[in-house]
GROMACS .gro file of C-alpha atoms in nm:
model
  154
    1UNK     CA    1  -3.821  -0.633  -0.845
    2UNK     CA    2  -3.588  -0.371  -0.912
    3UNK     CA    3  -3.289  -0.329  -0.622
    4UNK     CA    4  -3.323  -0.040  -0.411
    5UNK     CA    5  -3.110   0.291  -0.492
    6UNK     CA    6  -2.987   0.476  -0.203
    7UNK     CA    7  -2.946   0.846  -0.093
    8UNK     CA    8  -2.669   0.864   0.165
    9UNK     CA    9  -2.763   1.140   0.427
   10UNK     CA   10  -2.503   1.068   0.709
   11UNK     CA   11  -2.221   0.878   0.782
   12UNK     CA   12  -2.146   0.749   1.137
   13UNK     CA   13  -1.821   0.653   1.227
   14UNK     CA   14  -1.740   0.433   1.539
   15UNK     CA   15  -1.370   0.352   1.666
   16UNK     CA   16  -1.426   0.150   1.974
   17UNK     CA   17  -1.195   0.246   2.249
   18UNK     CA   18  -1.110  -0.105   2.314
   19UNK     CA   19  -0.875  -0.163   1.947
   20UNK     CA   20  -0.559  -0.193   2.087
   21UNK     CA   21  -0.287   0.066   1.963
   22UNK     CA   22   0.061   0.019   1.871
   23UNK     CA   23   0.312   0.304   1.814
   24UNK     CA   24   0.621   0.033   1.784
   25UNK     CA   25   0.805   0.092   1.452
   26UNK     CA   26   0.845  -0.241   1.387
   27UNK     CA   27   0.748  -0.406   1.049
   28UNK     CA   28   0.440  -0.511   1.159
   29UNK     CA   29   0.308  -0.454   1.534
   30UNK     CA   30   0.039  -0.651   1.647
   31UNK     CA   31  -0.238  -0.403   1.714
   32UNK     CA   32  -0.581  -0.322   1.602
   33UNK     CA   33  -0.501   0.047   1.516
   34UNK     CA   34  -0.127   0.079   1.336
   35UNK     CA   35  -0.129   0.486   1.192
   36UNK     CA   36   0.128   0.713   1.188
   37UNK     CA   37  -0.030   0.981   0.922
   38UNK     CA   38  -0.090   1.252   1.165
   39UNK     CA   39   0.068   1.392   1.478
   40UNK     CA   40  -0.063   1.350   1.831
   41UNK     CA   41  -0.187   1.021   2.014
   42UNK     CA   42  -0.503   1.001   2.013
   43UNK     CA   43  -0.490   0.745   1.734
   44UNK     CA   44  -0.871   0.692   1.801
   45UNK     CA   45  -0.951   1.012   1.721
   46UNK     CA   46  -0.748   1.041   1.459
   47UNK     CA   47  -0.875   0.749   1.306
   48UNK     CA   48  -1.242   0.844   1.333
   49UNK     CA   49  -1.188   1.163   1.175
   50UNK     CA   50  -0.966   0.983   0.874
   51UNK     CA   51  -1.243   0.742   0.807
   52UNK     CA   52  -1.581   1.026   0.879
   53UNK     CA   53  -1.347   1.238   0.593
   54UNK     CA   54  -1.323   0.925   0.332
   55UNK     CA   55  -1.686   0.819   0.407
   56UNK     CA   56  -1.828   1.160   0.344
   57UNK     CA   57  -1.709   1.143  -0.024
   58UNK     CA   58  -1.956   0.871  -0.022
   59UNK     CA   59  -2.250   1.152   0.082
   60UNK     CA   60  -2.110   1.350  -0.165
   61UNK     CA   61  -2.147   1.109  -0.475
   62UNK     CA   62  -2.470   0.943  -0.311
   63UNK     CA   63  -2.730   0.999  -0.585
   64UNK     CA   64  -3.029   0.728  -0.530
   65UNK     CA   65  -3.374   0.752  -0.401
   66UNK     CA   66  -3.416   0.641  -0.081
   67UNK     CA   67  -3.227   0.840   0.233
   68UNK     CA   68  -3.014   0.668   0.419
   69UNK     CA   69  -2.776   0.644   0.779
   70UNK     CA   70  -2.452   0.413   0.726
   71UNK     CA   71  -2.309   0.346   1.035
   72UNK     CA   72  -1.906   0.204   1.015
   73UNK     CA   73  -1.781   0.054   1.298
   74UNK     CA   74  -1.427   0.012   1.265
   75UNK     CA   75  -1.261  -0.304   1.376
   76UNK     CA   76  -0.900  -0.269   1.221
   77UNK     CA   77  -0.699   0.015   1.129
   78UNK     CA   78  -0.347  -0.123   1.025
   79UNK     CA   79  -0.099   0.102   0.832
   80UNK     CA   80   0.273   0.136   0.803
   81UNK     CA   81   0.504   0.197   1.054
   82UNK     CA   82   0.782   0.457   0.962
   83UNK     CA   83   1.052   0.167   0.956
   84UNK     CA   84   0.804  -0.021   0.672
   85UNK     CA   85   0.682   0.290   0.516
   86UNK     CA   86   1.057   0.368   0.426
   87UNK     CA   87   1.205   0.019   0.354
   88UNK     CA   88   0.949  -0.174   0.235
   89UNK     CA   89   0.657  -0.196  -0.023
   90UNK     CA   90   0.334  -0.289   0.254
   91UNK     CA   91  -0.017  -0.240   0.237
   92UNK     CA   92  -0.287  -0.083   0.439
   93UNK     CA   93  -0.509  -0.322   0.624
   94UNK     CA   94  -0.852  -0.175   0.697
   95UNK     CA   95  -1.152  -0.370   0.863
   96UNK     CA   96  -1.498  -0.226   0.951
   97UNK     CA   97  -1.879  -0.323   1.014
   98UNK     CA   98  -2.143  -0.160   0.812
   99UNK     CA   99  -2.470  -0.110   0.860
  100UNK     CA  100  -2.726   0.063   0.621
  101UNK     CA  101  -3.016   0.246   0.817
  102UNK     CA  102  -3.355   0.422   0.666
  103UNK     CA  103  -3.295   0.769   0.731
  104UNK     CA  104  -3.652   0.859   0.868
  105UNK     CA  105  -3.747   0.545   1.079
  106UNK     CA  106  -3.440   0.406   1.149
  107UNK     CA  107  -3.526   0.094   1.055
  108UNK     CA  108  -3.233  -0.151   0.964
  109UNK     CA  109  -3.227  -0.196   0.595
  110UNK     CA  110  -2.854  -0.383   0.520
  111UNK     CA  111  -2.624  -0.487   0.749
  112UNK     CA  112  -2.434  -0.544   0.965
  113UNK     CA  113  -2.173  -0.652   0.705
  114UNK     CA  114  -1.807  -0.697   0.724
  115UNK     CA  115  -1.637  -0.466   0.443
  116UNK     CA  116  -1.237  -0.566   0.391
  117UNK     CA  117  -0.988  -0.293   0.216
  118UNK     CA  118  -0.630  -0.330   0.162
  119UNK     CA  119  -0.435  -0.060   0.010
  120UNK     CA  120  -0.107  -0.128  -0.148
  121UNK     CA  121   0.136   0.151  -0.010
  122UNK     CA  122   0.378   0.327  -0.270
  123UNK     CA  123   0.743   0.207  -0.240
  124UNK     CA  124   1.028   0.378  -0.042
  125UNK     CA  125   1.129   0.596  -0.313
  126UNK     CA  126   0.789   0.677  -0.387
  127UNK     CA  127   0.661   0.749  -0.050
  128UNK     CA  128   0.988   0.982  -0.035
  129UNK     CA  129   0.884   1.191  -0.321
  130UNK     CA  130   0.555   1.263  -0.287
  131UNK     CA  131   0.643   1.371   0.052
  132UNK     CA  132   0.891   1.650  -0.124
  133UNK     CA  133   0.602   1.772  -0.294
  134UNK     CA  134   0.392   1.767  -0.013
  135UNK     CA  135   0.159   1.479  -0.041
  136UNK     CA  136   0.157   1.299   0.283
  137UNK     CA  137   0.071   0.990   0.414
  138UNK     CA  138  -0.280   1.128   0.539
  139UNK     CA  139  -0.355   1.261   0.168
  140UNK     CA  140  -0.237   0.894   0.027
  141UNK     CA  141  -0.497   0.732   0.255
  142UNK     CA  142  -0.770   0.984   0.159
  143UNK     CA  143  -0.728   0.967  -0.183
  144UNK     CA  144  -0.795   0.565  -0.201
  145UNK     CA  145  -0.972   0.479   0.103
  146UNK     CA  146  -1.264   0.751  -0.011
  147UNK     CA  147  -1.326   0.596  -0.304
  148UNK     CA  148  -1.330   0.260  -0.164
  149UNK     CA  149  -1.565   0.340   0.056
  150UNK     CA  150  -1.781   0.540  -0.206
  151UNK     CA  151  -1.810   0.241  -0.389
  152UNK     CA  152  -1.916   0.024  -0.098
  153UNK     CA  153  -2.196   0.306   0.041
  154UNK     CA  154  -2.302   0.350  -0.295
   0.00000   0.00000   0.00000
């Protein structure tokens, strides 16, 4: 029996408002949701639109037969403080639930399934230069988190 290709149609992305935030600038706070890529405090928000914006590359390359809903519910959000980001080589720790839905019935068709990413941060002097040029942080996380998840939807 030949596996089943899928169409994404929609991407649905959940940040509980229970995940603890930290805004310490420590090396590594103890929080569900560590982000300092974009201004404001509504890391929540934020972090929603970061991950809806990295999924929807995921629509974009979705070519299979079958339409489909996944739904992420995020569970862990942990990137680098300032004081890491610009002493230290760290990673991006990123945790999430998905769930694969038929796009016409709603029927449950994979999931829910715990997906695991960690992306290795550039160093100090890296991170320093790219923001020269005008790559930031948000832009970094784009750039490999949507193809990541791309890979995982598709």
């Amino acid at each position: 029996m030949r596996p089943q290709s899928y169409r994404l149609t929609d991407v649905r992305v959940n940040v509980p408002q229970n995940l603890v935030v930290s805004e310490a600038n420590s090396i590594k706070p103890r929080a569900d949701i560590v982000w300092r890529g974009d201004i404001g405090l509504d890391r929540h928000a934020q972090i929603k639109q970061l991950v809806e914006e990295a999924a929807a590359r995921g629509v974009e390359t979705s070519e299979g037969e079958l339409p489909v809903i996944a739904e992420i519910e995020l569970q862990k959000f942990h990137g680098l403080t300032q004081y890491t980001r610009y002493r230290f080589n760290g990673d991006y720790d990123i945790h999430f639930s998905l769930t694969l839905r038929d796009a016409l019935s709603g029927e449950v068709l994979e999931g829910p399934r715990q997906v695991e990413f960690s992306i290795d941060s550039p160093g100090p002097r890296a991170v320093t230069a790219a923001e020269a040029r005008g790559y930031t942080e948000r832009m970094f996380v784009l750039d490999n988190l949507g193809p990541l998840i791309a890979a995982e939807l598709n």
